[in-house]
Amino acid sequence: IKSKMDTSKEDNHRFIIFDIGGVIANGFNNHLIAEHLKTANEKKLKGVFDLSRKLFASYKVGEIDEDGYWKGLLENETFEQKIIEQKLINEKDTMEERLEKIKADLRENHVRVDYRTLGYIQELSELYKDVPNVHLGILSNHTHEWFSHLFKRFNLNLYFTEEPIVICSAAVEAAKPNPKIFKILYERCNKVAGGNLNPKKHNIYR
């Protein structure tokens, strides 16, 4: 989002907005499913991924939490049996034990960051650290637990320092392409820019 370009330098603002999934990091829940269910037949594997997408649609807007997402997947017989076969969980485990093991496995073995993108973000952060009114932000369809984990693990807070323009869909209960989340982004950018953005006069790039 770009603000007025015909005003003084102090009034010019540049907002560089990144996504998380598929840009900064992988879809690590899908990576876990693919790894543990690689011996499942195609039809059953598709059923698990279809269920995962349905659950994630609720998860990314804060309707369920991480436990709810994994509990939903554990109701699928193929998912449950395959992760038992892979010794990720034990048949005798309580639900609480199952959830803890799955969540630990997800974070330890399936989270991937794109170091090329991360390097680019680091370069931008360094390049613009002394340039007035250049802002790095995030707009992502993501979840409270996973979003927070990525920020802590990869120190993303060092580069995305302006909390109002770091937007996780679960936190605002709206996900792309819902116009609501873009409106929230615009309003927050406008506030950071001191009310200097005008969508009728200035370009908005996607």
mmCIF file of C-alpha atoms in Angstrom:
data_model
loop_
_atom_site.group_PDB
_atom_site.id
_atom_site.type_symbol
_atom_site.label_atom_id
_atom_site.label_comp_id
_atom_site.label_asym_id
_atom_site.label_seq_id
_atom_site.Cartn_x
_atom_site.Cartn_y
_atom_site.Cartn_z
ATOM 1 C CA ILE A 1 0.000 0.000 0.000
ATOM 2 C CA LYS A 2 1.437 3.351 -0.990
ATOM 3 C CA SER A 3 0.447 6.703 0.490
ATOM 4 C CA LYS A 4 0.571 10.200 -1.040
ATOM 5 C CA MET A 5 3.622 10.602 -3.266
ATOM 6 C CA ASP A 6 3.213 14.346 -3.913
ATOM 7 C CA THR A 7 3.667 15.383 -0.294
ATOM 8 C CA SER A 8 6.799 15.838 1.781
ATOM 9 C CA LYS A 9 9.143 12.944 2.386
ATOM 10 C CA GLU A 10 7.939 12.664 5.972
ATOM 11 C CA ASP A 11 4.411 11.960 4.720
ATOM 12 C CA ASN A 12 5.385 9.224 2.285
ATOM 13 C CA HIS A 13 4.747 5.707 3.494
ATOM 14 C CA ARG A 14 5.584 2.332 1.983
ATOM 15 C CA PHE A 15 3.998 -0.839 3.337
ATOM 16 C CA ILE A 16 5.567 -4.160 2.323
ATOM 17 C CA ILE A 17 3.172 -6.916 3.348
ATOM 18 C CA PHE A 18 4.119 -10.609 3.404
ATOM 19 C CA ASP A 19 2.106 -13.795 3.735
ATOM 20 C CA ILE A 20 3.239 -16.704 5.949
ATOM 21 C CA GLY A 21 1.968 -19.943 4.401
ATOM 22 C CA GLY A 22 3.768 -20.803 1.188
ATOM 23 C CA VAL A 23 5.876 -17.644 1.411
ATOM 24 C CA ILE A 24 7.800 -17.504 4.697
ATOM 25 C CA ALA A 25 6.970 -21.024 5.894
ATOM 26 C CA ASN A 26 5.472 -24.255 4.571
ATOM 27 C CA GLY A 27 2.079 -25.740 5.317
ATOM 28 C CA PHE A 28 3.524 -27.856 8.092
ATOM 29 C CA ASN A 29 0.273 -29.548 9.066
ATOM 30 C CA ASN A 30 0.037 -30.837 5.473
ATOM 31 C CA HIS A 31 3.678 -31.936 5.668
ATOM 32 C CA LEU A 32 2.901 -33.994 8.781
ATOM 33 C CA ILE A 33 -0.096 -35.639 7.101
ATOM 34 C CA ALA A 34 1.824 -36.395 3.905
ATOM 35 C CA GLU A 35 4.779 -37.910 5.781
ATOM 36 C CA HIS A 36 2.810 -40.140 8.116
ATOM 37 C CA LEU A 37 0.188 -41.203 5.572
ATOM 38 C CA LYS A 38 2.429 -41.831 2.555
ATOM 39 C CA THR A 39 1.461 -45.534 2.553
ATOM 40 C CA ALA A 40 -2.285 -44.764 2.518
ATOM 41 C CA ASN A 41 -4.161 -45.343 -0.713
ATOM 42 C CA GLU A 42 -4.942 -42.278 -2.806
ATOM 43 C CA LYS A 43 -8.658 -42.168 -2.044
ATOM 44 C CA LYS A 44 -8.194 -42.386 1.733
ATOM 45 C CA LEU A 45 -5.349 -39.852 1.671
ATOM 46 C CA LYS A 46 -7.561 -37.427 -0.240
ATOM 47 C CA GLY A 47 -10.245 -37.922 2.393
ATOM 48 C CA VAL A 48 -7.810 -36.927 5.141
ATOM 49 C CA PHE A 49 -6.649 -33.831 3.258
ATOM 50 C CA ASP A 50 -10.248 -32.840 2.515
ATOM 51 C CA LEU A 51 -11.061 -33.126 6.222
ATOM 52 C CA SER A 52 -7.923 -31.165 7.112
ATOM 53 C CA ARG A 53 -8.945 -28.312 4.790
ATOM 54 C CA LYS A 54 -12.425 -28.246 6.311
ATOM 55 C CA LEU A 55 -11.038 -28.133 9.860
ATOM 56 C CA PHE A 56 -8.409 -25.550 8.964
ATOM 57 C CA ALA A 57 -11.117 -23.310 7.490
ATOM 58 C CA SER A 58 -12.561 -23.108 11.019
ATOM 59 C CA TYR A 59 -9.172 -23.023 12.733
ATOM 60 C CA LYS A 60 -7.802 -20.070 10.737
ATOM 61 C CA VAL A 61 -10.704 -17.834 11.779
ATOM 62 C CA GLY A 62 -10.549 -18.790 15.443
ATOM 63 C CA GLU A 63 -13.661 -20.996 15.541
ATOM 64 C CA ILE A 64 -11.630 -23.915 16.908
ATOM 65 C CA ASP A 65 -8.200 -24.163 18.522
ATOM 66 C CA GLU A 66 -5.280 -26.480 17.740
ATOM 67 C CA ASP A 67 -6.655 -29.259 19.927
ATOM 68 C CA GLY A 68 -9.943 -29.052 18.059
ATOM 69 C CA TYR A 69 -8.147 -29.342 14.728
ATOM 70 C CA TRP A 70 -6.211 -32.486 15.713
ATOM 71 C CA LYS A 71 -9.188 -34.041 17.493
ATOM 72 C CA GLY A 72 -11.158 -33.622 14.285
ATOM 73 C CA LEU A 73 -8.439 -35.399 12.299
ATOM 74 C CA LEU A 74 -8.186 -38.185 14.875
ATOM 75 C CA GLU A 75 -11.844 -38.978 14.201
ATOM 76 C CA ASN A 76 -10.718 -40.068 10.741
ATOM 77 C CA GLU A 77 -9.868 -43.780 10.925
ATOM 78 C CA THR A 78 -7.134 -43.595 8.269
ATOM 79 C CA PHE A 79 -5.322 -40.747 10.003
ATOM 80 C CA GLU A 80 -5.558 -42.414 13.408
ATOM 81 C CA GLN A 81 -4.407 -45.834 12.233
ATOM 82 C CA LYS A 82 -1.522 -44.529 10.141
ATOM 83 C CA ILE A 83 -0.012 -42.431 12.918
ATOM 84 C CA ILE A 84 -0.344 -45.438 15.245
ATOM 85 C CA GLU A 85 1.496 -47.549 12.646
ATOM 86 C CA GLN A 86 4.163 -44.843 12.429
ATOM 87 C CA LYS A 87 4.445 -44.992 16.238
ATOM 88 C CA LEU A 88 3.658 -41.305 16.568
ATOM 89 C CA ILE A 89 0.979 -42.216 19.095
ATOM 90 C CA ASN A 90 0.085 -45.366 20.993
ATOM 91 C CA GLU A 91 -3.301 -47.048 20.836
ATOM 92 C CA LYS A 92 -3.529 -46.854 24.628
ATOM 93 C CA ASP A 93 -2.673 -43.146 24.826
ATOM 94 C CA THR A 94 -5.268 -40.826 26.286
ATOM 95 C CA MET A 95 -6.556 -38.055 24.026
ATOM 96 C CA GLU A 96 -4.414 -35.554 25.934
ATOM 97 C CA GLU A 97 -1.313 -37.686 25.374
ATOM 98 C CA ARG A 98 -2.130 -38.079 21.696
ATOM 99 C CA LEU A 99 -2.536 -34.351 21.228
ATOM 100 C CA GLU A 100 0.731 -33.540 22.988
ATOM 101 C CA LYS A 101 2.658 -36.058 20.868
ATOM 102 C CA ILE A 102 1.178 -34.801 17.598
ATOM 103 C CA LYS A 103 1.828 -31.164 18.466
ATOM 104 C CA ALA A 104 5.412 -31.922 19.496
ATOM 105 C CA ASP A 105 6.026 -33.879 16.287
ATOM 106 C CA LEU A 106 4.583 -31.058 14.196
ATOM 107 C CA ARG A 107 6.904 -28.467 15.711
ATOM 108 C CA GLU A 108 10.032 -30.644 15.852
ATOM 109 C CA ASN A 109 9.860 -32.416 12.484
ATOM 110 C CA HIS A 110 7.584 -30.653 10.027
ATOM 111 C CA VAL A 111 8.040 -26.891 10.266
ATOM 112 C CA ARG A 112 10.036 -25.538 7.333
ATOM 113 C CA VAL A 113 10.981 -21.929 6.658
ATOM 114 C CA ASP A 114 11.949 -20.602 3.238
ATOM 115 C CA TYR A 115 15.417 -19.244 4.003
ATOM 116 C CA ARG A 116 15.542 -17.379 0.685
ATOM 117 C CA THR A 117 12.430 -15.427 1.635
ATOM 118 C CA LEU A 118 13.704 -14.979 5.183
ATOM 119 C CA GLY A 119 16.994 -13.682 3.806
ATOM 120 C CA TYR A 120 15.102 -11.237 1.604
ATOM 121 C CA ILE A 121 13.129 -10.020 4.624
ATOM 122 C CA GLN A 122 16.360 -9.579 6.570
ATOM 123 C CA GLU A 123 17.848 -7.576 3.683
ATOM 124 C CA LEU A 124 14.762 -5.357 3.485
ATOM 125 C CA SER A 125 14.811 -4.807 7.227
ATOM 126 C CA GLU A 126 18.471 -3.798 7.130
ATOM 127 C CA LEU A 127 18.081 -1.690 3.989
ATOM 128 C CA TYR A 128 15.170 0.334 5.326
ATOM 129 C CA LYS A 129 15.980 0.483 9.022
ATOM 130 C CA ASP A 130 17.035 4.142 8.762
ATOM 131 C CA VAL A 131 14.556 5.102 6.029
ATOM 132 C CA PRO A 132 11.538 7.005 7.363
ATOM 133 C CA ASN A 133 8.102 5.520 6.976
ATOM 134 C CA VAL A 134 8.878 2.141 5.423
ATOM 135 C CA HIS A 135 6.903 -0.586 7.175
ATOM 136 C CA LEU A 136 7.115 -4.382 7.001
ATOM 137 C CA GLY A 137 3.939 -6.269 7.846
ATOM 138 C CA ILE A 138 2.181 -9.616 7.559
ATOM 139 C CA LEU A 139 -1.311 -10.563 6.423
ATOM 140 C CA SER A 140 -1.809 -14.303 6.751
ATOM 141 C CA ASN A 141 -4.511 -16.923 6.972
ATOM 142 C CA HIS A 142 -3.065 -18.555 10.051
ATOM 143 C CA THR A 143 -3.736 -19.683 13.595
ATOM 144 C CA HIS A 144 -2.853 -18.338 17.020
ATOM 145 C CA GLU A 145 -0.683 -21.270 18.074
ATOM 146 C CA TRP A 146 1.231 -21.810 14.833
ATOM 147 C CA PHE A 147 1.654 -18.102 14.105
ATOM 148 C CA SER A 148 3.158 -17.532 17.564
ATOM 149 C CA HIS A 149 5.438 -20.555 17.201
ATOM 150 C CA LEU A 150 6.867 -19.286 13.910
ATOM 151 C CA PHE A 151 7.495 -15.822 15.329
ATOM 152 C CA LYS A 152 9.365 -17.171 18.344
ATOM 153 C CA ARG A 153 11.294 -19.893 16.549
ATOM 154 C CA PHE A 154 12.540 -17.751 13.675
ATOM 155 C CA ASN A 155 12.736 -14.420 15.522
ATOM 156 C CA LEU A 156 10.363 -12.773 13.064
ATOM 157 C CA ASN A 157 9.685 -10.048 15.611
ATOM 158 C CA LEU A 158 13.146 -8.648 14.746
ATOM 159 C CA TYR A 159 11.887 -7.754 11.261
ATOM 160 C CA PHE A 160 8.164 -7.246 11.752
ATOM 161 C CA THR A 161 8.279 -4.781 14.604
ATOM 162 C CA GLU A 162 4.971 -2.944 14.153
ATOM 163 C CA GLU A 163 2.381 -5.143 15.820
ATOM 164 C CA PRO A 164 -0.726 -3.460 14.350
ATOM 165 C CA ILE A 165 0.250 -4.485 10.799
ATOM 166 C CA VAL A 166 1.136 -8.070 11.744
ATOM 167 C CA ILE A 167 -2.250 -9.656 11.152
ATOM 168 C CA CYS A 168 -3.191 -13.276 11.753
ATOM 169 C CA SER A 169 -6.621 -14.259 10.441
ATOM 170 C CA ALA A 170 -7.552 -16.134 13.609
ATOM 171 C CA ALA A 171 -6.968 -12.993 15.665
ATOM 172 C CA VAL A 172 -9.383 -10.915 13.578
ATOM 173 C CA GLU A 173 -11.810 -13.784 12.848
ATOM 174 C CA ALA A 174 -11.651 -13.263 9.090
ATOM 175 C CA ALA A 175 -9.533 -14.857 6.392
ATOM 176 C CA LYS A 176 -8.552 -13.943 2.842
ATOM 177 C CA PRO A 177 -10.329 -13.447 0.479
ATOM 178 C CA ASN A 178 -12.945 -12.026 2.878
ATOM 179 C CA PRO A 179 -12.887 -8.229 2.307
ATOM 180 C CA LYS A 180 -13.076 -7.739 6.076
ATOM 181 C CA ILE A 181 -9.439 -8.717 6.601
ATOM 182 C CA PHE A 182 -8.242 -6.374 3.837
ATOM 183 C CA LYS A 183 -10.270 -3.558 5.381
ATOM 184 C CA ILE A 184 -8.604 -4.247 8.736
ATOM 185 C CA LEU A 185 -5.186 -4.155 7.071
ATOM 186 C CA TYR A 186 -5.989 -0.862 5.349
ATOM 187 C CA GLU A 187 -7.335 0.742 8.525
ATOM 188 C CA ARG A 188 -4.262 -0.292 10.499
ATOM 189 C CA CYS A 189 -1.878 0.904 7.780
ATOM 190 C CA ASN A 190 -3.786 4.173 7.664
ATOM 191 C CA LYS A 191 -3.411 4.570 11.420
ATOM 192 C CA VAL A 192 0.337 3.843 11.234
ATOM 193 C CA ALA A 193 0.577 6.436 8.439
ATOM 194 C CA GLY A 194 -1.195 9.043 10.532
ATOM 195 C CA GLY A 195 -4.371 8.951 8.467
ATOM 196 C CA ASN A 196 -2.505 9.725 5.244
ATOM 197 C CA LEU A 197 -3.832 6.865 3.068
ATOM 198 C CA ASN A 198 -6.639 7.345 0.585
ATOM 199 C CA PRO A 199 -7.703 4.260 -1.422
ATOM 200 C CA LYS A 200 -9.405 6.464 -4.051
ATOM 201 C CA LYS A 201 -6.240 8.418 -4.794
ATOM 202 C CA HIS A 202 -3.429 5.999 -4.115
ATOM 203 C CA ASN A 203 -2.416 2.662 -5.492
ATOM 204 C CA ILE A 204 -3.019 -0.557 -3.618
ATOM 205 C CA TYR A 205 -0.932 -3.421 -4.938
ATOM 206 C CA ARG A 206 -1.577 -7.107 -4.318
#
